[in-house]
Amino acid sequence: MSAIALPPVTVIVPTFNERDNVAELVTRISAALAGATAEILFVDDSADGTIDEVARVGASADLPVRGVHRERNTGGLGGAVAVGLAEAAHDVCVVMDGDLQHPPELLPAMLARYAEGGADIVAASRYIGGGDSAGLGTAVRYAVSKASTVVTKAMFLRRLWRSTDPMTGFFLVDRSRIDLAELRPQGFKILLEILVRGGERRELRIAEVPMEFGTRRHGDSKASLRQGATFLAHLARLRFGRMGRFALIGGVGAFANIGIMWALTHLGVDYVLAAIVGAAVTIIGNFVLQELFVFRDERADARRLWVRFAASVSFNAVEAALRIPVMALMVETWHISSVIATAISLVVAFFARFLFHALVVYAPRRRRTDDVDEPLTDTAALRVIRAIDAEAMRPGEL
């Protein structure tokens, strides 16, 4: 059996004050990729002369070596990787750290796995058979790594269920399969960003190879409490972005609804009529805000404005027509305040409204087929799962 031809590759190395690692890293990468078409691209945020060391080592290296120095550390390490993906000479890119904890000797195995086909991303995993996370050092760091992996996978069950190590910083990605413009990296978990946000238009297929995570030689760990806080905030933005905006607007509308009810009932208006007036005002206001801040990008492919407005108002009117009698029933049978009953009914109705708007009001007028490479089993259950994951839980920015 003939050997699999390795594709041309750009090895992207984001660096921050890692001058002492450059020479060894370039030597080991060059040895691992001997005979392959490859380049090494450093994206540097250092203040210790790392970029000058890159130029010095690159002048005599066996592979082409380039360096990009960023004056502003926008987006942290993830932002540096995004710059590298945009500047790379080849579509197949491998991202690895500059601290020598990611073994360059694994590069041929990652490229060979990609060349076999069936994968857009090949991740080096510490947590599959043959992998080793001893390089994390302390038990605390290991526990934090495992806990963050579990939490992350729980929040993105469908997109990450094939990944054992979505937090790894050592991975291969086919740049042509992702939309770089969709990436909004924050912190140093760039693979998570790519898997969740970069694959919105198509499912990204992931394969894994085992990695023995090495011990840091020089430089300081990028992990810190600040980075941890950045990661948690970014995780929240990825998971709850669109739904968060919808909830925020719904919350504003709910407070407006309750405020209108309170004002009208204190003026002597019957609470049922006050609820109807409050619902009518907030339904229109919510639609305007959703158009501007929640589904702005979907408007171009969705139905015409008046159709969206009619569908939104009609659904909300039906929902209100069903919700208000329930609210009245709670008042009469539970003997609770009409304001509290209204608040409870609004919370219950939230998910139904969001799903209807995401899946119906702003649904594309026609299904896009140009980006679909493989047919998917089209059962009713899978349609529901795909729709909820792609729309109701679509990542975005708060």
mmCIF file of C-alpha atoms in Angstrom:
data_model
loop_
_atom_site.group_PDB
_atom_site.id
_atom_site.type_symbol
_atom_site.label_atom_id
_atom_site.label_comp_id
_atom_site.label_asym_id
_atom_site.label_seq_id
_atom_site.Cartn_x
_atom_site.Cartn_y
_atom_site.Cartn_z
ATOM 1 C CA MET A 1 0.000 0.000 0.000
ATOM 2 C CA SER A 2 1.458 3.355 -1.018
ATOM 3 C CA ALA A 3 1.929 6.083 1.581
ATOM 4 C CA ILE A 4 -0.726 8.784 1.782
ATOM 5 C CA ALA A 5 0.447 12.066 0.247
ATOM 6 C CA LEU A 6 0.391 14.807 2.875
ATOM 7 C CA PRO A 7 -1.377 18.045 1.907
ATOM 8 C CA PRO A 8 0.435 21.419 1.901
ATOM 9 C CA VAL A 9 0.152 22.909 5.372
ATOM 10 C CA THR A 10 0.712 26.111 7.320
ATOM 11 C CA VAL A 11 1.706 25.584 10.954
ATOM 12 C CA ILE A 12 0.366 28.533 12.949
ATOM 13 C CA VAL A 13 2.136 29.274 16.221
ATOM 14 C CA PRO A 14 0.718 32.082 18.387
ATOM 15 C CA THR A 15 3.410 33.335 20.775
ATOM 16 C CA PHE A 16 3.593 35.527 23.844
ATOM 17 C CA ASN A 17 7.060 36.061 25.311
ATOM 18 C CA GLU A 18 8.393 32.676 24.152
ATOM 19 C CA ARG A 19 11.662 33.695 22.511
ATOM 20 C CA ASP A 20 13.620 30.837 24.097
ATOM 21 C CA ASN A 21 11.375 28.215 22.483
ATOM 22 C CA VAL A 22 11.554 29.420 18.872
ATOM 23 C CA ALA A 23 14.749 27.687 17.712
ATOM 24 C CA GLU A 24 13.860 24.254 19.094
ATOM 25 C CA LEU A 25 10.282 24.510 17.869
ATOM 26 C CA VAL A 26 11.319 25.399 14.309
ATOM 27 C CA THR A 27 13.907 22.589 14.276
ATOM 28 C CA ARG A 28 11.418 19.974 15.452
ATOM 29 C CA ILE A 29 8.633 21.122 13.110
ATOM 30 C CA SER A 30 11.058 21.121 10.166
ATOM 31 C CA ALA A 31 12.195 17.604 11.004
ATOM 32 C CA ALA A 32 8.625 16.345 11.387
ATOM 33 C CA LEU A 33 7.578 17.818 8.036
ATOM 34 C CA ALA A 34 10.730 16.986 6.073
ATOM 35 C CA GLY A 35 9.798 16.504 2.424
ATOM 36 C CA ALA A 36 6.353 18.084 2.814
ATOM 37 C CA THR A 37 5.153 21.388 1.389
ATOM 38 C CA ALA A 38 4.841 23.485 4.509
ATOM 39 C CA GLU A 39 5.473 26.822 6.166
ATOM 40 C CA ILE A 40 5.650 27.998 9.767
ATOM 41 C CA LEU A 41 3.741 31.174 10.635
ATOM 42 C CA PHE A 42 4.309 32.833 13.997
ATOM 43 C CA VAL A 43 1.691 35.338 15.170
ATOM 44 C CA ASP A 44 3.376 37.223 17.955
ATOM 45 C CA ASP A 45 2.071 39.384 20.802
ATOM 46 C CA SER A 46 5.360 39.484 22.702
ATOM 47 C CA ALA A 47 7.396 42.251 24.262
ATOM 48 C CA ASP A 48 10.578 40.183 24.721
ATOM 49 C CA GLY A 49 11.909 40.178 21.162
ATOM 50 C CA THR A 50 10.273 36.911 20.114
ATOM 51 C CA ILE A 51 9.540 38.281 16.631
ATOM 52 C CA ASP A 52 13.230 39.149 16.152
ATOM 53 C CA GLU A 53 14.174 35.611 17.170
ATOM 54 C CA VAL A 54 11.682 34.271 14.612
ATOM 55 C CA ALA A 55 13.421 36.282 11.887
ATOM 56 C CA ARG A 56 16.875 35.116 13.013
ATOM 57 C CA VAL A 57 15.937 31.423 13.178
ATOM 58 C CA GLY A 58 13.908 31.565 9.992
ATOM 59 C CA ALA A 59 16.828 32.827 7.948
ATOM 60 C CA SER A 60 18.514 29.408 8.106
ATOM 61 C CA ALA A 61 15.517 27.101 8.668
ATOM 62 C CA ASP A 62 14.708 24.162 6.422
ATOM 63 C CA LEU A 63 11.116 25.359 6.007
ATOM 64 C CA PRO A 64 9.821 28.841 5.140
ATOM 65 C CA VAL A 65 9.268 30.771 8.381
ATOM 66 C CA ARG A 66 7.251 33.969 8.634
ATOM 67 C CA GLY A 67 6.279 36.185 11.539
ATOM 68 C CA VAL A 68 3.424 38.621 12.105
ATOM 69 C CA HIS A 69 3.720 40.934 15.100
ATOM 70 C CA ARG A 70 0.508 42.411 16.478
ATOM 71 C CA GLU A 71 0.685 45.784 18.171
ATOM 72 C CA ARG A 72 -2.626 45.155 19.924
ATOM 73 C CA ASN A 73 -3.510 41.845 21.572
ATOM 74 C CA THR A 74 -7.051 41.836 20.213
ATOM 75 C CA GLY A 75 -8.960 38.678 21.158
ATOM 76 C CA GLY A 76 -6.011 37.165 23.018
ATOM 77 C CA LEU A 77 -4.485 33.938 21.741
ATOM 78 C CA GLY A 78 -7.677 33.118 19.863
ATOM 79 C CA GLY A 79 -7.433 36.428 18.033
ATOM 80 C CA ALA A 80 -3.844 35.617 17.079
ATOM 81 C CA VAL A 81 -4.961 32.273 15.633
ATOM 82 C CA ALA A 82 -7.690 34.009 13.619
ATOM 83 C CA VAL A 83 -5.038 36.324 12.154
ATOM 84 C CA GLY A 84 -2.895 33.297 11.333
ATOM 85 C CA LEU A 85 -5.778 31.542 9.574
ATOM 86 C CA ALA A 86 -6.359 34.633 7.444
ATOM 87 C CA GLU A 87 -2.646 35.054 6.604
ATOM 88 C CA ALA A 88 -1.807 31.372 5.979
ATOM 89 C CA ALA A 89 -0.485 30.385 2.557
ATOM 90 C CA HIS A 90 -2.347 27.034 2.616
ATOM 91 C CA ASP A 91 -5.935 26.073 3.437
ATOM 92 C CA VAL A 92 -4.848 23.192 5.662
ATOM 93 C CA CYS A 93 -3.602 24.780 8.865
ATOM 94 C CA VAL A 94 -2.276 23.284 12.074
ATOM 95 C CA VAL A 95 -2.512 25.404 15.217
ATOM 96 C CA MET A 96 -0.108 24.659 18.056
ATOM 97 C CA ASP A 97 1.300 26.469 21.080
ATOM 98 C CA GLY A 98 4.800 27.884 21.165
ATOM 99 C CA ASP A 99 5.673 26.522 24.613
ATOM 100 C CA LEU A 100 6.788 23.033 23.399
ATOM 101 C CA GLN A 101 3.978 21.261 25.260
ATOM 102 C CA HIS A 102 2.461 20.267 21.906
ATOM 103 C CA PRO A 103 4.790 17.683 20.294
ATOM 104 C CA PRO A 104 5.608 18.640 16.664
ATOM 105 C CA GLU A 105 6.351 14.966 16.010
ATOM 106 C CA LEU A 106 2.572 14.422 15.928
ATOM 107 C CA LEU A 107 2.170 16.586 12.821
ATOM 108 C CA PRO A 108 2.571 13.757 10.242
ATOM 109 C CA ALA A 109 -0.092 11.655 12.004
ATOM 110 C CA MET A 110 -2.520 14.579 12.030
ATOM 111 C CA LEU A 111 -1.934 15.325 8.350
ATOM 112 C CA ALA A 112 -2.216 11.647 7.424
ATOM 113 C CA ARG A 113 -5.534 11.367 9.241
ATOM 114 C CA TYR A 114 -6.831 14.414 7.391
ATOM 115 C CA ALA A 115 -5.623 13.015 4.060
ATOM 116 C CA GLU A 116 -7.646 9.851 4.682
ATOM 117 C CA GLY A 117 -10.791 11.961 4.327
ATOM 118 C CA GLY A 118 -13.958 12.312 6.366
ATOM 119 C CA ALA A 119 -12.670 15.075 8.636
ATOM 120 C CA ASP A 120 -12.526 18.873 8.470
ATOM 121 C CA ILE A 121 -10.723 19.097 11.821
ATOM 122 C CA VAL A 122 -8.164 16.730 13.336
ATOM 123 C CA ALA A 123 -7.638 17.422 17.024
ATOM 124 C CA ALA A 124 -4.797 16.184 19.191
ATOM 125 C CA SER A 125 -6.570 14.841 22.266
ATOM 126 C CA ARG A 126 -5.207 14.252 25.739
ATOM 127 C CA TYR A 127 -8.215 12.147 26.702
ATOM 128 C CA ILE A 128 -8.472 9.302 24.193
ATOM 129 C CA GLY A 129 -6.588 6.011 24.249
ATOM 130 C CA GLY A 130 -2.872 6.675 23.987
ATOM 131 C CA GLY A 131 -3.221 10.282 25.098
ATOM 132 C CA ASP A 132 -1.632 11.723 28.230
ATOM 133 C CA SER A 133 -2.326 14.946 30.141
ATOM 134 C CA ALA A 134 0.612 14.694 32.547
ATOM 135 C CA GLY A 135 2.022 17.933 31.170
ATOM 136 C CA LEU A 136 -0.757 19.840 32.889
ATOM 137 C CA GLY A 137 1.318 19.416 36.035
ATOM 138 C CA THR A 138 -0.745 19.787 39.200
ATOM 139 C CA ALA A 139 -3.881 17.898 40.104
ATOM 140 C CA VAL A 140 -5.679 21.237 40.332
ATOM 141 C CA ARG A 141 -4.908 22.106 36.709
ATOM 142 C CA TYR A 142 -5.987 18.625 35.613
ATOM 143 C CA ALA A 143 -9.255 18.938 37.554
ATOM 144 C CA VAL A 144 -9.941 22.390 36.099
ATOM 145 C CA SER A 145 -9.228 21.108 32.586
ATOM 146 C CA LYS A 146 -11.541 18.103 32.959
ATOM 147 C CA ALA A 147 -14.300 20.140 34.618
ATOM 148 C CA SER A 148 -14.213 22.819 31.921
ATOM 149 C CA THR A 149 -14.349 20.116 29.238
ATOM 150 C CA VAL A 150 -17.391 18.474 30.850
ATOM 151 C CA VAL A 151 -19.213 21.790 31.231
ATOM 152 C CA THR A 152 -18.441 22.823 27.670
ATOM 153 C CA LYS A 153 -19.600 19.536 26.159
ATOM 154 C CA ALA A 154 -22.786 19.676 28.217
ATOM 155 C CA MET A 155 -23.578 23.109 26.776
ATOM 156 C CA PHE A 156 -22.974 22.007 23.168
ATOM 157 C CA LEU A 157 -24.013 18.364 23.210
ATOM 158 C CA ARG A 158 -24.712 17.986 19.520
ATOM 159 C CA ARG A 159 -21.718 19.853 18.107
ATOM 160 C CA LEU A 160 -19.144 18.491 20.535
ATOM 161 C CA TRP A 161 -20.329 14.961 21.200
ATOM 162 C CA ARG A 162 -17.643 13.491 18.920
ATOM 163 C CA SER A 163 -14.882 15.502 20.599
ATOM 164 C CA THR A 164 -13.128 14.235 23.728
ATOM 165 C CA ASP A 165 -10.933 17.343 24.052
ATOM 166 C CA PRO A 166 -12.644 20.448 22.607
ATOM 167 C CA MET A 167 -10.322 22.625 24.709
ATOM 168 C CA THR A 168 -7.110 21.405 23.066
ATOM 169 C CA GLY A 169 -4.897 24.029 21.483
ATOM 170 C CA PHE A 170 -3.272 21.575 19.055
ATOM 171 C CA PHE A 171 -5.441 20.856 16.021
ATOM 172 C CA LEU A 172 -5.625 20.800 12.241
ATOM 173 C CA VAL A 173 -8.376 22.679 10.456
ATOM 174 C CA ASP A 174 -9.307 22.969 6.797
ATOM 175 C CA ARG A 175 -9.700 26.735 6.451
ATOM 176 C CA SER A 176 -11.911 26.385 3.380
ATOM 177 C CA ARG A 177 -14.547 24.625 5.498
ATOM 178 C CA ILE A 178 -15.110 27.440 7.967
ATOM 179 C CA ASP A 179 -16.315 31.009 7.706
ATOM 180 C CA LEU A 180 -13.541 33.124 9.208
ATOM 181 C CA ALA A 181 -15.814 36.166 9.283
ATOM 182 C CA GLU A 182 -18.066 34.375 11.793
ATOM 183 C CA LEU A 183 -15.304 33.921 14.372
ATOM 184 C CA ARG A 184 -15.311 36.213 17.422
ATOM 185 C CA PRO A 185 -12.437 34.749 19.461
ATOM 186 C CA GLN A 186 -11.894 35.708 23.083
ATOM 187 C CA GLY A 187 -9.158 34.107 25.191
ATOM 188 C CA PHE A 188 -7.314 30.929 24.322
ATOM 189 C CA LYS A 189 -9.953 28.276 23.524
ATOM 190 C CA ILE A 190 -10.013 28.854 19.782
ATOM 191 C CA LEU A 191 -10.967 25.290 18.782
ATOM 192 C CA LEU A 192 -14.212 25.660 20.724
ATOM 193 C CA GLU A 193 -14.915 28.878 18.831
ATOM 194 C CA ILE A 194 -14.288 27.169 15.488
ATOM 195 C CA LEU A 195 -16.393 24.102 16.294
ATOM 196 C CA VAL A 196 -19.335 26.136 17.565
ATOM 197 C CA ARG A 197 -19.362 29.309 15.523
ATOM 198 C CA GLY A 198 -17.196 28.517 12.510
ATOM 199 C CA GLY A 199 -19.400 25.576 11.546
ATOM 200 C CA GLU A 200 -22.755 27.332 11.506
ATOM 201 C CA ARG A 201 -23.280 26.843 7.774
ATOM 202 C CA ARG A 202 -22.304 23.155 7.752
ATOM 203 C CA GLU A 203 -21.505 20.423 10.186
ATOM 204 C CA LEU A 204 -17.766 20.240 10.862
ATOM 205 C CA ARG A 205 -16.522 16.660 10.930
ATOM 206 C CA ILE A 206 -13.905 16.062 13.613
ATOM 207 C CA ALA A 207 -11.375 13.267 14.037
ATOM 208 C CA GLU A 208 -8.851 12.850 16.843
ATOM 209 C CA VAL A 209 -5.363 11.474 17.353
ATOM 210 C CA PRO A 210 -3.894 10.795 20.810
ATOM 211 C CA MET A 211 -1.412 13.323 22.212
ATOM 212 C CA GLU A 212 1.046 13.117 25.055
ATOM 213 C CA PHE A 213 0.871 16.631 26.467
ATOM 214 C CA GLY A 214 4.434 17.750 27.197
ATOM 215 C CA THR A 215 5.986 19.672 30.067
ATOM 216 C CA ARG A 216 6.542 23.387 29.658
ATOM 217 C CA ARG A 217 10.196 24.288 29.006
ATOM 218 C CA HIS A 218 10.292 28.082 28.961
ATOM 219 C CA GLY A 219 7.797 30.899 29.429
ATOM 220 C CA ASP A 220 4.803 31.221 31.696
ATOM 221 C CA SER A 221 1.417 29.542 31.523
ATOM 222 C CA LYS A 222 -1.279 31.641 29.893
ATOM 223 C CA ALA A 223 -3.883 30.185 32.263
ATOM 224 C CA SER A 224 -4.987 32.581 35.011
ATOM 225 C CA LEU A 225 -8.071 33.612 36.932
ATOM 226 C CA ARG A 226 -8.572 36.403 34.420
ATOM 227 C CA GLN A 227 -8.360 33.947 31.521
ATOM 228 C CA GLY A 228 -10.773 31.679 33.359
ATOM 229 C CA ALA A 229 -13.264 34.513 33.710
ATOM 230 C CA THR A 230 -12.782 35.379 30.031
ATOM 231 C CA PHE A 231 -13.439 31.763 29.082
ATOM 232 C CA LEU A 232 -16.662 31.580 31.111
ATOM 233 C CA ALA A 233 -17.899 34.857 29.648
ATOM 234 C CA HIS A 234 -17.065 33.671 26.128
ATOM 235 C CA LEU A 235 -18.801 30.357 26.765
ATOM 236 C CA ALA A 236 -21.936 32.250 27.789
ATOM 237 C CA ARG A 237 -21.760 34.392 24.651
ATOM 238 C CA LEU A 238 -21.403 31.322 22.443
ATOM 239 C CA ARG A 239 -24.266 29.421 24.028
ATOM 240 C CA PHE A 240 -26.776 32.089 24.877
ATOM 241 C CA GLY A 241 -25.991 34.838 22.395
ATOM 242 C CA ARG A 242 -29.118 34.948 20.243
ATOM 243 C CA MET A 243 -31.402 33.535 22.886
ATOM 244 C CA GLY A 244 -29.890 36.004 25.356
ATOM 245 C CA ARG A 245 -30.781 38.955 23.139
ATOM 246 C CA PHE A 246 -34.264 37.575 22.620
ATOM 247 C CA ALA A 247 -34.647 37.072 26.369
ATOM 248 C CA LEU A 248 -33.369 40.591 27.083
ATOM 249 C CA ILE A 249 -35.863 42.133 24.692
ATOM 250 C CA GLY A 250 -38.578 39.871 26.061
ATOM 251 C CA GLY A 251 -37.632 40.971 29.572
ATOM 252 C CA VAL A 252 -37.902 44.625 28.609
ATOM 253 C CA GLY A 253 -41.272 43.889 27.031
ATOM 254 C CA ALA A 254 -42.399 41.972 30.094
ATOM 255 C CA PHE A 255 -41.522 44.860 32.404
ATOM 256 C CA ALA A 256 -43.293 47.245 30.031
ATOM 257 C CA ASN A 257 -46.313 44.931 29.965
ATOM 258 C CA ILE A 258 -46.410 44.713 33.750
ATOM 259 C CA GLY A 259 -45.887 48.480 34.052
ATOM 260 C CA ILE A 260 -48.763 49.203 31.682
ATOM 261 C CA MET A 261 -50.992 46.793 33.582
ATOM 262 C CA TRP A 262 -50.058 48.348 36.912
ATOM 263 C CA ALA A 263 -50.737 51.877 35.639
ATOM 264 C CA LEU A 264 -54.052 51.018 34.014
ATOM 265 C CA THR A 265 -55.378 48.983 36.941
ATOM 266 C CA HIS A 266 -54.497 51.829 39.307
ATOM 267 C CA LEU A 267 -56.503 54.123 37.041
ATOM 268 C CA GLY A 268 -59.487 51.841 37.508
ATOM 269 C CA VAL A 269 -59.292 49.832 34.287
ATOM 270 C CA ASP A 270 -60.315 46.165 34.586
ATOM 271 C CA TYR A 271 -57.229 43.957 34.811
ATOM 272 C CA VAL A 272 -58.243 41.836 31.789
ATOM 273 C CA LEU A 273 -58.554 44.891 29.554
ATOM 274 C CA ALA A 274 -55.309 46.256 31.002
ATOM 275 C CA ALA A 275 -53.587 42.975 30.115
ATOM 276 C CA ILE A 276 -54.883 43.179 26.533
ATOM 277 C CA VAL A 277 -53.607 46.731 26.113
ATOM 278 C CA GLY A 278 -50.242 45.859 27.631
ATOM 279 C CA ALA A 279 -49.886 42.829 25.373
ATOM 280 C CA ALA A 280 -50.732 44.809 22.234
ATOM 281 C CA VAL A 281 -48.187 47.531 22.969
ATOM 282 C CA THR A 282 -45.369 45.129 23.828
ATOM 283 C CA ILE A 283 -46.049 42.779 20.893
ATOM 284 C CA ILE A 284 -45.399 45.616 18.434
ATOM 285 C CA GLY A 285 -42.454 46.962 20.394
ATOM 286 C CA ASN A 286 -40.844 43.540 20.686
ATOM 287 C CA PHE A 287 -41.143 42.945 16.943
ATOM 288 C CA VAL A 288 -39.312 46.175 16.162
ATOM 289 C CA LEU A 289 -36.504 45.361 18.602
ATOM 290 C CA GLN A 290 -36.195 41.767 17.317
ATOM 291 C CA GLU A 291 -35.840 43.058 13.763
ATOM 292 C CA LEU A 292 -33.038 45.402 14.809
ATOM 293 C CA PHE A 293 -31.091 43.368 17.345
ATOM 294 C CA VAL A 294 -31.934 39.634 17.232
ATOM 295 C CA PHE A 295 -32.706 38.527 13.677
ATOM 296 C CA ARG A 296 -31.043 41.329 11.745
ATOM 297 C CA ASP A 297 -28.818 38.957 9.729
ATOM 298 C CA GLU A 298 -31.746 36.683 8.825
ATOM 299 C CA ARG A 299 -33.924 39.409 7.318
ATOM 300 C CA ALA A 300 -32.301 39.244 3.875
ATOM 301 C CA ASP A 301 -33.227 35.572 3.382
ATOM 302 C CA ALA A 302 -36.539 35.656 5.257
ATOM 303 C CA ARG A 303 -39.980 36.576 3.988
ATOM 304 C CA ARG A 304 -40.948 40.197 3.329
ATOM 305 C CA LEU A 305 -41.327 42.610 6.234
ATOM 306 C CA TRP A 306 -45.106 42.705 6.240
ATOM 307 C CA VAL A 307 -45.256 38.885 6.197
ATOM 308 C CA ARG A 308 -42.851 38.696 9.147
ATOM 309 C CA PHE A 309 -44.843 41.327 11.003
ATOM 310 C CA ALA A 310 -48.149 39.567 10.338
ATOM 311 C CA ALA A 311 -46.768 36.189 11.403
ATOM 312 C CA SER A 312 -45.186 37.617 14.552
ATOM 313 C CA VAL A 313 -48.230 39.629 15.594
ATOM 314 C CA SER A 314 -50.607 36.767 14.806
ATOM 315 C CA PHE A 315 -48.631 34.260 16.858
ATOM 316 C CA ASN A 316 -48.236 36.652 19.760
ATOM 317 C CA ALA A 317 -51.924 37.530 19.610
ATOM 318 C CA VAL A 318 -52.874 33.847 19.742
ATOM 319 C CA GLU A 319 -50.339 33.271 22.507
ATOM 320 C CA ALA A 320 -51.739 36.242 24.439
ATOM 321 C CA ALA A 321 -55.310 35.039 23.835
ATOM 322 C CA LEU A 322 -54.369 31.712 25.392
ATOM 323 C CA ARG A 323 -52.125 33.178 28.074
ATOM 324 C CA ILE A 324 -54.487 35.827 29.414
ATOM 325 C CA PRO A 325 -57.311 33.365 30.285
ATOM 326 C CA VAL A 326 -54.717 31.179 32.007
ATOM 327 C CA MET A 327 -53.512 34.230 33.889
ATOM 328 C CA ALA A 328 -57.090 35.035 34.882
ATOM 329 C CA LEU A 329 -57.614 31.434 36.010
ATOM 330 C CA MET A 330 -54.530 31.673 38.230
ATOM 331 C CA VAL A 331 -55.842 34.899 39.755
ATOM 332 C CA GLU A 332 -59.278 33.457 40.442
ATOM 333 C CA THR A 333 -58.226 30.007 41.646
ATOM 334 C CA TRP A 334 -54.848 30.647 43.272
ATOM 335 C CA HIS A 335 -55.875 34.069 44.608
ATOM 336 C CA ILE A 336 -52.562 35.646 43.643
ATOM 337 C CA SER A 337 -51.841 39.126 42.333
ATOM 338 C CA SER A 338 -52.663 39.675 38.669
ATOM 339 C CA VAL A 339 -49.205 41.165 38.202
ATOM 340 C CA ILE A 340 -47.529 38.016 39.572
ATOM 341 C CA ALA A 341 -49.774 35.798 37.455
ATOM 342 C CA THR A 342 -48.838 37.805 34.369
ATOM 343 C CA ALA A 343 -45.135 37.457 35.140
ATOM 344 C CA ILE A 344 -45.466 33.664 35.514
ATOM 345 C CA SER A 345 -47.371 33.317 32.252
ATOM 346 C CA LEU A 346 -44.817 35.430 30.364
ATOM 347 C CA VAL A 347 -41.941 33.225 31.488
ATOM 348 C CA VAL A 348 -43.787 30.078 30.424
ATOM 349 C CA ALA A 349 -44.537 31.565 26.996
ATOM 350 C CA PHE A 350 -40.955 32.683 26.329
ATOM 351 C CA PHE A 351 -39.616 29.477 24.759
ATOM 352 C CA ALA A 352 -42.624 29.022 22.502
ATOM 353 C CA ARG A 353 -42.245 32.565 21.170
ATOM 354 C CA PHE A 354 -38.525 32.183 20.573
ATOM 355 C CA LEU A 355 -38.849 28.898 18.700
ATOM 356 C CA PHE A 356 -41.673 30.223 16.537
ATOM 357 C CA HIS A 357 -39.739 33.330 15.544
ATOM 358 C CA ALA A 358 -36.474 31.465 14.908
ATOM 359 C CA LEU A 359 -38.006 28.575 12.984
ATOM 360 C CA VAL A 360 -40.976 30.202 11.249
ATOM 361 C CA VAL A 361 -40.952 34.004 11.134
ATOM 362 C CA TYR A 362 -37.295 34.304 10.091
ATOM 363 C CA ALA A 363 -36.930 30.976 8.282
ATOM 364 C CA PRO A 364 -35.205 31.282 4.871
ATOM 365 C CA ARG A 365 -37.560 31.463 1.928
ATOM 366 C CA ARG A 366 -35.731 28.552 0.326
ATOM 367 C CA ARG A 367 -33.395 25.879 1.617
ATOM 368 C CA ARG A 368 -29.753 26.415 0.721
ATOM 369 C CA THR A 369 -28.223 23.395 -0.946
ATOM 370 C CA ASP A 370 -24.914 24.759 -2.217
ATOM 371 C CA ASP A 371 -23.189 24.247 1.126
ATOM 372 C CA VAL A 372 -24.476 20.727 1.759
ATOM 373 C CA ASP A 373 -21.943 18.060 0.876
ATOM 374 C CA GLU A 374 -23.529 14.991 2.375
ATOM 375 C CA PRO A 375 -27.189 13.958 2.590
ATOM 376 C CA LEU A 376 -28.558 13.739 6.115
ATOM 377 C CA THR A 377 -31.123 11.248 7.301
ATOM 378 C CA ASP A 378 -34.334 13.244 7.202
ATOM 379 C CA THR A 379 -36.510 11.772 9.912
ATOM 380 C CA ALA A 380 -38.969 13.896 11.844
ATOM 381 C CA ALA A 381 -36.985 13.484 15.073
ATOM 382 C CA LEU A 382 -33.722 14.568 13.444
ATOM 383 C CA ARG A 383 -35.415 17.548 11.816
ATOM 384 C CA VAL A 384 -36.604 18.713 15.216
ATOM 385 C CA ILE A 385 -33.163 18.179 16.794
ATOM 386 C CA ARG A 386 -31.360 19.962 13.982
ATOM 387 C CA ALA A 387 -33.803 22.850 13.976
ATOM 388 C CA ILE A 388 -33.645 23.425 17.711
ATOM 389 C CA ASP A 389 -29.856 23.176 17.822
ATOM 390 C CA ALA A 390 -29.257 25.324 14.749
ATOM 391 C CA GLU A 391 -31.811 28.018 15.543
ATOM 392 C CA ALA A 392 -33.028 27.997 19.118
ATOM 393 C CA MET A 393 -29.506 27.465 20.461
ATOM 394 C CA ARG A 394 -27.599 29.242 17.728
ATOM 395 C CA PRO A 395 -24.436 30.932 19.039
ATOM 396 C CA GLY A 396 -24.048 34.676 18.834
ATOM 397 C CA GLU A 397 -23.010 37.802 20.678
ATOM 398 C CA LEU A 398 -24.826 39.360 23.599
#
